[in-house]
mmCIF file of C-alpha atoms and ligand atoms in Angstrom:
data_model
loop_
_atom_site.group_PDB
_atom_site.id
_atom_site.type_symbol
_atom_site.label_atom_id
_atom_site.label_comp_id
_atom_site.label_asym_id
_atom_site.label_seq_id
_atom_site.Cartn_x
_atom_site.Cartn_y
_atom_site.Cartn_z
ATOM 1 C CA MET A 657 14.194 3.343 -2.574
ATOM 2 C CA PRO A 658 12.601 -0.122 -4.076
ATOM 3 C CA GLU A 659 9.232 -0.536 -4.914
ATOM 4 C CA ALA A 660 7.919 -2.379 -1.891
ATOM 5 C CA PRO A 661 6.082 -6.394 -2.820
ATOM 6 C CA LEU A 662 3.975 -7.972 -1.236
ATOM 7 C CA PRO A 663 5.549 -9.090 2.145
ATOM 8 C CA ALA A 664 5.996 -12.060 3.255
ATOM 9 C CA ARG A 665 3.881 -11.907 6.016
ATOM 10 C CA SER A 666 1.497 -10.009 7.994
ATOM 11 C CA ILE A 667 2.765 -7.411 10.311
ATOM 12 C CA GLY A 668 0.917 -7.101 14.083
ATOM 13 C CA TRP A 669 0.549 -3.634 14.318
ATOM 14 C CA GLY A 670 0.395 -0.992 17.740
ATOM 15 C CA VAL A 671 -1.068 2.182 16.402
ATOM 16 C CA VAL A 672 0.072 4.906 18.442
ATOM 17 C CA GLY A 673 -2.968 8.578 18.235
ATOM 18 C CA TYR A 674 -5.684 7.335 16.896
ATOM 19 C CA GLY A 675 -6.412 10.617 15.453
ATOM 20 C CA TRP A 676 -6.908 11.671 11.824
ATOM 21 C CA VAL A 677 -4.308 10.670 9.561
ATOM 22 C CA ALA A 678 -4.156 7.034 12.145
ATOM 23 C CA ARG A 679 -7.895 6.921 11.228
ATOM 24 C CA ASP A 680 -7.939 7.614 7.985
ATOM 25 C CA TYR A 681 -5.375 7.031 6.666
ATOM 26 C CA ALA A 682 -2.048 4.419 7.708
ATOM 27 C CA ALA A 683 -5.021 1.793 9.947
ATOM 28 C CA PRO A 684 -6.802 1.462 6.678
ATOM 29 C CA ALA A 685 -3.185 1.042 5.196
ATOM 30 C CA ILE A 686 -2.242 -1.382 7.352
ATOM 31 C CA LEU A 687 -4.790 -3.650 6.426
ATOM 32 C CA ALA A 688 -4.649 -2.878 2.987
ATOM 33 C CA ALA A 689 -0.591 -4.138 3.116
ATOM 34 C CA GLY A 690 -2.236 -6.820 4.806
ATOM 35 C CA HIS A 691 -0.527 -6.758 7.488
ATOM 36 C CA ARG A 692 -2.966 -5.912 11.474
ATOM 37 C CA VAL A 693 -4.138 -3.462 13.434
ATOM 38 C CA ALA A 694 -3.468 -5.851 16.670
ATOM 39 C CA GLY A 695 -3.252 -2.871 19.139
ATOM 40 C CA ILE A 696 -4.535 0.397 19.578
ATOM 41 C CA CYS A 697 -3.404 3.746 22.152
ATOM 42 C CA ASP A 698 -5.055 6.906 22.489
ATOM 43 C CA PRO A 699 -6.162 8.838 26.047
ATOM 44 C CA GLY A 700 -9.303 10.176 23.727
ATOM 45 C CA ALA A 701 -12.305 8.119 25.131
ATOM 46 C CA ALA A 702 -13.568 9.424 21.711
ATOM 47 C CA ALA A 703 -10.952 8.125 19.818
ATOM 48 C CA ARG A 704 -10.406 4.791 21.554
ATOM 49 C CA GLU A 705 -14.741 4.109 21.168
ATOM 50 C CA ALA A 706 -13.987 5.456 17.104
ATOM 51 C CA ALA A 707 -10.825 2.350 17.006
ATOM 52 C CA ALA A 708 -13.112 -0.188 18.530
ATOM 53 C CA ARG A 709 -15.618 0.308 15.526
ATOM 54 C CA ALA A 710 -13.704 0.828 12.806
ATOM 55 C CA HIS A 711 -10.863 -2.558 14.357
ATOM 56 C CA PRO A 712 -13.360 -4.421 17.160
ATOM 57 C CA GLY A 713 -10.962 -7.074 17.027
ATOM 58 C CA ALA A 714 -7.723 -5.016 18.342
ATOM 59 C CA ALA A 715 -6.740 -4.916 22.030
ATOM 60 C CA LEU A 716 -7.274 -1.208 23.586
ATOM 61 C CA HIS A 717 -5.057 1.253 25.939
ATOM 62 C CA ALA A 718 -4.968 3.880 27.064
ATOM 63 C CA GLU A 719 -1.458 4.354 27.934
ATOM 64 C CA LEU A 720 1.952 3.004 25.595
ATOM 65 C CA GLY A 721 3.285 0.926 28.689
ATOM 66 C CA ALA A 722 0.446 -1.716 28.226
ATOM 67 C CA LEU A 723 0.648 -2.052 23.780
ATOM 68 C CA LEU A 724 4.178 -2.548 24.536
ATOM 69 C CA ARG A 725 3.576 -5.394 26.422
ATOM 70 C CA ASP A 726 1.537 -7.642 24.584
ATOM 71 C CA PRO A 727 3.131 -10.230 22.182
ATOM 72 C CA GLU A 728 1.263 -9.650 19.234
ATOM 73 C CA ILE A 729 2.753 -6.405 18.634
ATOM 74 C CA GLU A 730 5.821 -6.302 15.874
ATOM 75 C CA ALA A 731 6.061 -2.693 15.314
ATOM 76 C CA ILE A 732 4.106 0.293 16.397
ATOM 77 C CA TYR A 733 2.753 3.639 14.413
ATOM 78 C CA VAL A 734 3.556 6.814 16.016
ATOM 79 C CA ALA A 735 0.470 9.234 15.218
ATOM 80 C CA THR A 736 0.442 11.832 18.531
ATOM 81 C CA PRO A 737 0.388 15.480 18.510
ATOM 82 C CA ASN A 738 4.523 15.784 17.728
ATOM 83 C CA HIS A 739 5.897 17.531 20.934
ATOM 84 C CA LEU A 740 4.346 13.502 22.135
ATOM 85 C CA HIS A 741 6.744 11.621 19.774
ATOM 86 C CA ARG A 742 9.883 11.200 21.455
ATOM 87 C CA ALA A 743 8.155 9.547 24.748
ATOM 88 C CA ALA A 744 6.685 7.523 22.485
ATOM 89 C CA VAL A 745 9.964 7.176 20.018
ATOM 90 C CA GLU A 746 12.369 6.488 23.314
ATOM 91 C CA ALA A 747 9.641 4.215 24.874
ATOM 92 C CA CYS A 748 9.394 1.728 21.547
ATOM 93 C CA ALA A 749 13.372 2.071 21.273
ATOM 94 C CA GLU A 750 13.342 0.355 25.510
ATOM 95 C CA ALA A 751 10.426 -2.448 24.704
ATOM 96 C CA GLY A 752 13.482 -2.776 21.279
ATOM 97 C CA VAL A 753 10.167 -2.634 18.692
ATOM 98 C CA PRO A 754 10.305 -1.257 15.343
ATOM 99 C CA VAL A 755 8.698 2.164 14.929
ATOM 100 C CA LEU A 756 7.517 4.120 12.346
ATOM 101 C CA CYS A 757 6.419 7.633 13.002
ATOM 102 C CA GLU A 758 4.917 10.397 11.695
ATOM 103 C CA LYS A 759 5.899 13.579 10.367
ATOM 104 C CA PRO A 760 7.719 15.878 11.495
ATOM 105 C CA MET A 761 10.215 13.708 13.597
ATOM 106 C CA ALA A 762 9.883 15.582 16.003
ATOM 107 C CA ALA A 763 8.203 19.146 17.688
ATOM 108 C CA THR A 764 12.044 20.661 18.389
ATOM 109 C CA LEU A 765 14.894 19.341 17.229
ATOM 110 C CA ALA A 766 16.898 17.889 20.723
ATOM 111 C CA ASP A 767 13.732 16.077 20.612
ATOM 112 C CA ALA A 768 14.295 14.659 17.831
ATOM 113 C CA GLU A 769 18.464 14.060 18.663
ATOM 114 C CA ALA A 770 16.943 12.230 21.762
ATOM 115 C CA MET A 771 15.428 9.678 19.259
ATOM 116 C CA SER A 772 17.719 9.688 16.899
ATOM 117 C CA ALA A 773 19.932 8.094 20.082
ATOM 118 C CA ALA A 774 17.095 5.796 21.430
ATOM 119 C CA VAL A 775 17.089 4.179 18.159
ATOM 120 C CA GLU A 776 21.173 4.637 18.118
ATOM 121 C CA ARG A 777 22.141 2.961 21.464
ATOM 122 C CA THR A 778 19.765 -0.157 21.453
ATOM 123 C CA GLY A 779 19.521 -0.650 17.628
ATOM 124 C CA VAL A 780 15.557 -0.187 16.779
ATOM 125 C CA LEU A 781 14.365 -0.129 13.772
ATOM 126 C CA TYR A 782 12.993 3.376 12.968
ATOM 127 C CA GLY A 783 11.455 5.853 10.609
ATOM 128 C CA THR A 784 9.319 8.755 10.001
ATOM 129 C CA ALA A 785 6.430 8.267 8.027
ATOM 130 C CA PHE A 786 7.806 10.417 4.913
ATOM 131 C CA ASP A 787 4.844 8.453 3.713
ATOM 132 C CA GLN A 788 5.501 10.795 -0.734
ATOM 133 C CA ARG A 789 8.018 8.940 -0.806
ATOM 134 C CA HIS A 790 5.359 6.381 -1.708
ATOM 135 C CA HIS A 791 3.677 7.699 -4.171
ATOM 136 C CA PRO A 792 3.311 6.225 -7.219
ATOM 137 C CA ALA A 793 4.114 9.803 -9.517
ATOM 138 C CA HIS A 794 6.936 10.041 -7.063
ATOM 139 C CA VAL A 795 9.063 7.091 -7.329
ATOM 140 C CA ALA A 796 7.958 8.084 -11.564
ATOM 141 C CA ILE A 797 9.465 11.085 -11.304
ATOM 142 C CA ARG A 798 11.974 9.413 -9.322
ATOM 143 C CA ASP A 799 12.741 6.877 -11.640
ATOM 144 C CA ALA A 800 12.799 9.516 -14.329
ATOM 145 C CA VAL A 801 15.708 12.262 -13.469
ATOM 146 C CA HIS A 802 17.700 9.139 -13.169
ATOM 147 C CA ALA A 803 17.458 8.152 -15.851
ATOM 148 C CA GLY A 804 18.660 11.435 -17.013
ATOM 149 C CA ALA A 805 14.809 12.760 -18.447
ATOM 150 C CA VAL A 806 15.773 16.131 -17.413
ATOM 151 C CA GLY A 807 19.319 16.057 -18.276
ATOM 152 C CA THR A 808 21.347 17.215 -14.622
ATOM 153 C CA PRO A 809 18.991 18.971 -12.217
ATOM 154 C CA THR A 810 19.160 22.526 -11.471
ATOM 155 C CA ALA A 811 16.262 23.089 -9.909
ATOM 156 C CA VAL A 812 13.274 21.828 -7.798
ATOM 157 C CA ARG A 813 10.295 24.237 -6.863
ATOM 158 C CA ILE A 814 7.723 23.353 -4.729
ATOM 159 C CA ALA A 815 4.305 24.952 -3.300
ATOM 160 C CA TYR A 816 2.269 22.930 -0.955
ATOM 161 C CA ALA A 817 -0.247 25.253 0.936
ATOM 162 C CA CYS A 818 -3.643 24.578 2.212
ATOM 163 C CA TRP A 819 -5.932 26.482 4.438
ATOM 164 C CA LEU A 820 -5.430 25.997 8.761
ATOM 165 C CA GLY A 821 -7.748 28.233 10.470
ATOM 166 C CA ARG A 822 -7.034 29.038 14.208
ATOM 167 C CA ASP A 823 -10.360 25.955 15.587
ATOM 168 C CA TRP A 824 -9.941 23.389 12.314
ATOM 169 C CA SER A 825 -10.579 19.556 13.510
ATOM 170 C CA VAL A 826 -10.954 16.459 11.168
ATOM 171 C CA THR A 827 -12.999 15.374 13.937
ATOM 172 C CA GLY A 828 -14.647 18.958 15.289
ATOM 173 C CA GLU A 829 -13.289 17.668 18.498
ATOM 174 C CA GLY A 830 -10.401 18.756 20.743
ATOM 175 C CA ASP A 831 -7.624 21.861 19.836
ATOM 176 C CA ASN A 832 -6.295 22.768 16.647
ATOM 177 C CA TRP A 833 -2.655 21.555 18.576
ATOM 178 C CA ARG A 834 -1.094 22.821 15.303
ATOM 179 C CA ALA A 835 -2.283 26.043 15.686
ATOM 180 C CA ASP A 836 0.265 25.831 19.105
ATOM 181 C CA PRO A 837 3.732 26.183 18.729
ATOM 182 C CA ALA A 838 4.918 23.994 21.868
ATOM 183 C CA ARG A 839 2.897 21.171 20.776
ATOM 184 C CA ALA A 840 3.936 22.238 16.721
ATOM 185 C CA GLY A 841 6.670 23.098 17.796
ATOM 186 C CA GLY A 842 5.605 25.332 15.467
ATOM 187 C CA GLY A 843 3.585 26.355 12.173
ATOM 188 C CA ALA A 844 3.127 25.273 8.400
ATOM 189 C CA LEU A 845 6.802 25.582 8.309
ATOM 190 C CA MET A 846 6.835 23.404 10.770
ATOM 191 C CA ASP A 847 4.015 20.533 8.902
ATOM 192 C CA LEU A 848 4.138 21.139 5.805
ATOM 193 C CA ALA A 849 8.254 21.491 4.747
ATOM 194 C CA PRO A 850 9.653 18.520 5.688
ATOM 195 C CA HIS A 851 8.484 16.762 2.775
ATOM 196 C CA GLY A 852 8.801 18.672 -0.090
ATOM 197 C CA LEU A 853 12.478 18.684 1.807
ATOM 198 C CA ASP A 854 11.996 15.141 1.841
ATOM 199 C CA LEU A 855 10.679 14.578 -1.243
ATOM 200 C CA THR A 856 13.799 16.514 -2.989
ATOM 201 C CA ASP A 857 15.937 14.337 -0.976
ATOM 202 C CA PHE A 858 14.112 11.263 -2.774
ATOM 203 C CA LEU A 859 13.342 12.180 -6.155
ATOM 204 C CA LEU A 860 17.446 13.483 -6.920
ATOM 205 C CA GLY A 861 19.066 10.941 -4.694
ATOM 206 C CA ASP A 862 21.190 13.988 -3.039
ATOM 207 C CA PRO A 863 20.227 15.180 0.141
ATOM 208 C CA VAL A 864 19.621 19.033 0.744
ATOM 209 C CA GLN A 865 22.765 21.172 2.387
ATOM 210 C CA GLU A 866 21.842 24.561 3.199
ATOM 211 C CA VAL A 867 18.550 26.262 3.768
ATOM 212 C CA ALA A 868 18.215 29.666 4.061
ATOM 213 C CA ALA A 869 13.664 31.305 4.603
ATOM 214 C CA VAL A 870 11.451 33.484 5.855
ATOM 215 C CA THR A 871 8.117 33.079 7.631
ATOM 216 C CA GLN A 872 4.628 34.800 7.961
ATOM 217 C CA ARG A 873 1.588 35.274 9.950
ATOM 218 C CA ARG A 874 -0.695 36.813 7.854
ATOM 219 C CA VAL A 875 -3.998 35.076 7.736
ATOM 220 C CA GLN A 876 -5.057 33.027 10.669
ATOM 221 C CA ASP A 877 -5.356 34.791 14.031
ATOM 222 C CA TYR A 878 -2.742 32.326 15.657
ATOM 223 C CA ALA A 879 0.338 32.261 17.377
ATOM 224 C CA VAL A 880 2.397 30.028 14.327
ATOM 225 C CA ASP A 881 3.245 31.201 10.770
ATOM 226 C CA ASP A 882 1.014 31.027 8.514
ATOM 227 C CA GLY A 883 2.877 30.580 5.342
ATOM 228 C CA ALA A 884 6.768 30.521 4.612
ATOM 229 C CA ILE A 885 9.643 30.375 1.701
ATOM 230 C CA VAL A 886 12.221 27.922 1.967
ATOM 231 C CA MET A 887 15.469 27.988 -0.699
ATOM 232 C CA GLY A 888 18.768 25.855 0.108
ATOM 233 C CA ARG A 889 20.575 23.752 -2.503
ATOM 234 C CA THR A 890 22.033 20.004 -1.433
ATOM 235 C CA ARG A 891 24.708 19.048 -1.481
ATOM 236 C CA GLY A 892 25.506 17.858 -5.677
ATOM 237 C CA GLY A 893 24.329 22.204 -6.366
ATOM 238 C CA ALA A 894 20.704 21.905 -7.196
ATOM 239 C CA LEU A 895 18.555 24.393 -6.003
ATOM 240 C CA LEU A 896 15.668 24.841 -3.667
ATOM 241 C CA SER A 897 12.102 26.884 -4.231
ATOM 242 C CA LEU A 898 10.003 25.399 -1.003
ATOM 243 C CA HIS A 899 6.423 27.034 -0.573
ATOM 244 C CA VAL A 900 4.514 26.275 2.485
ATOM 245 C CA ALA A 901 1.152 27.819 4.117
ATOM 246 C CA TYR A 902 -1.498 27.544 6.264
ATOM 247 C CA ASN A 903 -2.814 29.922 4.433
ATOM 248 C CA CYS A 904 -3.983 29.305 0.698
ATOM 249 C CA PRO A 905 -8.435 28.663 0.003
ATOM 250 C CA ASP A 906 -8.686 25.121 -0.233
ATOM 251 C CA ALA A 907 -10.099 25.204 -3.489
ATOM 252 C CA LEU A 908 -7.452 27.432 -5.161
ATOM 253 C CA PRO A 909 -3.731 25.816 -6.774
ATOM 254 C CA ARG A 910 -1.753 24.561 -3.269
ATOM 255 C CA ARG A 911 0.122 21.191 -4.761
ATOM 256 C CA ARG A 912 2.946 21.410 -7.565
ATOM 257 C CA LEU A 913 6.323 20.075 -7.152
ATOM 258 C CA GLU A 914 8.728 21.138 -10.364
ATOM 259 C CA VAL A 915 11.783 19.746 -11.361
ATOM 260 C CA LEU A 916 13.492 21.638 -13.572
ATOM 261 C CA GLY A 917 17.079 20.183 -15.302
ATOM 262 C CA SER A 918 19.156 21.139 -18.431
ATOM 263 C CA GLY A 919 17.743 18.384 -20.750
ATOM 264 C CA GLY A 920 14.400 18.753 -19.476
ATOM 265 C CA MET A 921 11.540 19.319 -16.906
ATOM 266 C CA ILE A 922 9.062 17.544 -15.386
ATOM 267 C CA ILE A 923 5.342 19.474 -13.600
ATOM 268 C CA ALA A 924 3.032 17.349 -11.024
ATOM 269 C CA GLU A 925 0.650 18.513 -10.298
ATOM 270 C CA ASN A 926 -2.272 17.692 -7.186
ATOM 271 C CA THR A 927 0.454 14.861 -6.292
ATOM 272 C CA MET A 928 1.892 16.022 -2.638
ATOM 273 C CA GLY A 929 -1.058 15.106 0.456
ATOM 274 C CA GLN A 930 -2.110 11.701 1.282
ATOM 275 C CA ASP A 931 -3.666 10.712 -1.379
ATOM 276 C CA PRO A 932 -1.980 8.893 -5.215
ATOM 277 C CA GLY A 933 -3.290 10.908 -8.927
ATOM 278 C CA GLY A 934 -2.253 13.939 -9.858
ATOM 279 C CA SER A 935 -0.917 14.932 -13.513
ATOM 280 C CA VAL A 936 3.104 14.519 -14.383
ATOM 281 C CA THR A 937 4.614 16.186 -16.987
ATOM 282 C CA LEU A 938 7.461 15.399 -18.831
ATOM 283 C CA ILE A 939 7.898 18.609 -20.950
ATOM 284 C CA GLY A 940 11.271 18.107 -23.393
ATOM 285 C CA ALA A 941 14.133 20.514 -24.223
ATOM 286 C CA ASP A 942 12.029 21.482 -27.722
ATOM 287 C CA GLY A 943 9.163 21.354 -25.483
ATOM 288 C CA ALA A 944 7.632 19.020 -26.283
ATOM 289 C CA ARG A 945 5.283 17.590 -23.821
ATOM 290 C CA ARG A 946 4.803 14.268 -23.139
ATOM 291 C CA ALA A 947 2.572 12.732 -20.308
ATOM 292 C CA LEU A 948 5.238 10.016 -18.339
ATOM 293 C CA ASP A 949 3.612 6.833 -16.907
ATOM 294 C CA VAL A 950 3.146 6.290 -14.346
ATOM 295 C CA PRO A 951 3.250 2.092 -12.814
ATOM 296 C CA ASP A 952 0.772 1.570 -10.873
ATOM 297 C CA ALA A 953 -1.088 4.886 -11.143
ATOM 298 C CA ASP A 954 -3.846 4.391 -7.936
ATOM 299 C CA ALA A 955 -1.522 2.837 -5.002
ATOM 300 C CA LEU A 956 -1.322 4.370 -2.184
ATOM 301 C CA PRO A 957 1.188 6.090 -0.697
ATOM 302 C CA PHE A 958 0.140 4.976 2.878
ATOM 303 C CA THR A 959 -0.308 1.659 1.667
ATOM 304 C CA ARG A 960 3.075 0.816 -0.085
ATOM 305 C CA GLN A 961 4.171 3.109 2.959
ATOM 306 C CA MET A 962 3.287 0.629 5.566
ATOM 307 C CA MET A 963 4.319 -2.292 3.231
ATOM 308 C CA ALA A 964 8.280 -1.013 2.684
ATOM 309 C CA PHE A 965 7.731 -0.991 7.279
ATOM 310 C CA GLY A 966 6.180 -4.347 7.339
ATOM 311 C CA ARG A 967 9.302 -5.247 4.760
ATOM 312 C CA ALA A 968 11.711 -3.946 6.933
ATOM 313 C CA VAL A 969 10.689 -5.150 10.254
ATOM 314 C CA ALA A 970 9.590 -8.845 8.665
ATOM 315 C CA THR A 971 13.729 -9.034 6.410
ATOM 316 C CA GLY A 972 16.230 -7.291 9.490
ATOM 317 C CA ASP A 973 16.451 -4.232 6.084
ATOM 318 C CA ARG A 974 16.599 -1.047 6.660
ATOM 319 C CA GLY A 975 15.124 0.078 3.217
ATOM 320 C CA GLY A 976 14.481 3.348 2.485
ATOM 321 C CA PHE A 977 14.025 4.016 6.106
ATOM 322 C CA SER A 978 17.233 6.285 8.310
ATOM 323 C CA ALA A 979 16.902 7.954 11.600
ATOM 324 C CA GLU A 980 19.839 9.995 10.808
ATOM 325 C CA ARG A 981 18.493 11.282 7.195
ATOM 326 C CA ASP A 982 15.118 12.515 8.995
ATOM 327 C CA LEU A 983 17.441 14.163 11.826
ATOM 328 C CA HIS A 984 19.038 15.925 8.740
ATOM 329 C CA THR A 985 16.079 17.229 8.118
ATOM 330 C CA MET A 986 14.481 18.564 11.600
ATOM 331 C CA ARG A 987 17.871 20.611 11.754
ATOM 332 C CA LEU A 988 17.240 21.675 8.167
ATOM 333 C CA LEU A 989 14.059 22.940 10.006
ATOM 334 C CA GLN A 990 15.936 24.562 13.163
ATOM 335 C CA ARG A 991 18.472 26.571 10.866
ATOM 336 C CA ALA A 992 15.162 27.435 8.324
ATOM 337 C CA TYR A 993 13.557 29.087 12.037
ATOM 338 C CA ALA A 994 16.745 30.084 13.256
ATOM 339 C CA MET A 995 17.010 32.678 10.041
ATOM 340 C CA ASP A 996 13.801 34.794 10.595
ATOM 341 C CA PRO A 997 13.730 36.747 13.663
ATOM 342 C CA GLN A 998 10.222 37.607 12.867
ATOM 343 C CA CYS A 999 8.831 33.615 13.939
ATOM 344 C CA PRO A 1000 8.309 32.300 17.557
HETATM 345 N N1 NAD B 305 1.991 12.081 6.648
HETATM 346 C C1 NAD B 305 1.145 12.834 6.504
HETATM 347 O O1 NAD B 305 0.743 12.736 5.493
HETATM 348 C C2 NAD B 305 0.632 13.278 8.014
HETATM 349 C C3 NAD B 305 -1.062 13.953 8.006
HETATM 350 C C4 NAD B 305 -1.282 14.467 8.607
HETATM 351 C C5 NAD B 305 -0.878 14.491 10.037
HETATM 352 N N2 NAD B 305 0.717 14.111 10.106
HETATM 353 C C6 NAD B 305 1.139 13.842 12.065
HETATM 354 O O2 NAD B 305 0.840 12.652 12.043
HETATM 355 C C7 NAD B 305 0.777 12.906 13.685
HETATM 356 C C8 NAD B 305 -1.059 13.138 13.822
HETATM 357 O O3 NAD B 305 -1.997 14.304 13.135
HETATM 358 P P1 NAD B 305 -3.517 14.042 13.324
HETATM 359 O O4 NAD B 305 -3.714 15.368 12.201
HETATM 360 O O5 NAD B 305 -3.235 12.497 12.975
HETATM 361 O O6 NAD B 305 -3.855 14.642 15.301
HETATM 362 P P2 NAD B 305 -4.823 14.200 15.191
HETATM 363 O O7 NAD B 305 -4.478 16.145 17.049
HETATM 364 O O8 NAD B 305 -6.076 14.304 14.819
HETATM 365 O O9 NAD B 305 -4.671 13.181 16.731
HETATM 366 C C9 NAD B 305 -4.041 13.049 17.274
HETATM 367 C C10 NAD B 305 -4.202 11.944 18.196
HETATM 368 O O10 NAD B 305 -3.454 11.133 19.105
HETATM 369 C C11 NAD B 305 -3.851 11.591 20.751
HETATM 370 N N3 NAD B 305 -3.133 10.934 21.484
HETATM 371 C C12 NAD B 305 -2.610 12.085 22.359
HETATM 372 N N4 NAD B 305 -1.397 12.021 23.459
HETATM 373 C C13 NAD B 305 -1.826 10.904 23.178
HETATM 374 C C14 NAD B 305 -0.641 9.842 24.089
HETATM 375 N N5 NAD B 305 0.045 10.530 24.539
HETATM 376 N N6 NAD B 305 -0.525 8.592 23.426
HETATM 377 C C15 NAD B 305 -1.862 8.431 22.561
HETATM 378 N N7 NAD B 305 -1.796 9.059 21.865
HETATM 379 C C16 NAD B 305 -2.050 10.133 22.142
HETATM 380 C C17 NAD B 305 -5.210 11.635 20.495
HETATM 381 O O11 NAD B 305 -6.257 11.791 21.497
HETATM 382 C C18 NAD B 305 -5.633 12.373 19.418
HETATM 383 O O12 NAD B 305 -6.431 11.328 18.884
HETATM 384 C C19 NAD B 305 1.178 14.862 13.866
HETATM 385 O O13 NAD B 305 2.721 14.751 13.580
HETATM 386 C C20 NAD B 305 0.592 14.849 12.131
HETATM 387 O O14 NAD B 305 1.630 15.772 11.952
HETATM 388 C C21 NAD B 305 1.136 13.876 8.903
#
């Protein structure tokens, strides 16, 4: 995906679901991208009160219909729990409003297929919010790989883990929908593996085609998996090893990305996540190490993402956004779960 320049014009956004990621990352990123938060929809009174404080100029709604009827709204960002993505995206498609929906695309493959069909039928611009494509370190790694820095890529190895207890919540309000199979669609595998699968495609320019997986319910007291290992192979033949977990204390090293090739290796530590930063090391085939230059290292991934989607809205050029590609990722996730008879 090309670097997003400053937007040609300011886009009026509607935010659907004003919880953790919308409040702390996406809505600030919309403003930082030079756009406007024109409206916010959330059935929760506390969420609407928080939205009113942070965005006094935004129209507040308890349901999506009113937001979609507002002529100020040119794009929608969906950040509800996973099982509600489908209804929001289908409503946007019917209303003809471009929609950027949080990952995973949906809680089930059937929902994702319906979403993909709706945006294809209506021609509405759709993107899944894979913010890690826009992390400056990941853009630099992709460019280095494409320039031959590791020779022929042979494997991507990712560890992406965190601690998610039964009662986890950022705001301290509400219940933990991530621990509910019906609302989340799965556990650590459903929540965290989409980033690794999508990032592998982004970094290598080569989508993961085959997957196998094992899951565990080892530590946490809930009905979804709290850890999983996915192994995969890209269309071009590179291997993927992806460990995701909800049972890893946050103070441990837990965010590591490696691209291994016939002529070298890139190691990124603490780049995976919502924030910029982390370190990237390039190791030559002779073992010599140097830091990889990361242009605009402090740029915020969410801001870059909103700039890129705003540019697609303003120009009609879909850029790197593709419902078909993201549906493929959902198919991989379903196949990964189906591999493991132990999983919920
Ligand atoms: N890209 C990332 O790095 C990233 C990070 C965190 C979360 N996410 C994704 O974002 C989504 C939201 O996660 P979160 O952690 O912010 O959840 P959250 O529980 O903190 O917030 C969800 C919000 O949606 C609201 N909501 C519920 N039903 C709604 C409806 N019908 N219409 C509008 N709003 C509704 C809730 O009241 C709540 O305020 C999930 O899909 C999650 O996977 C992505």
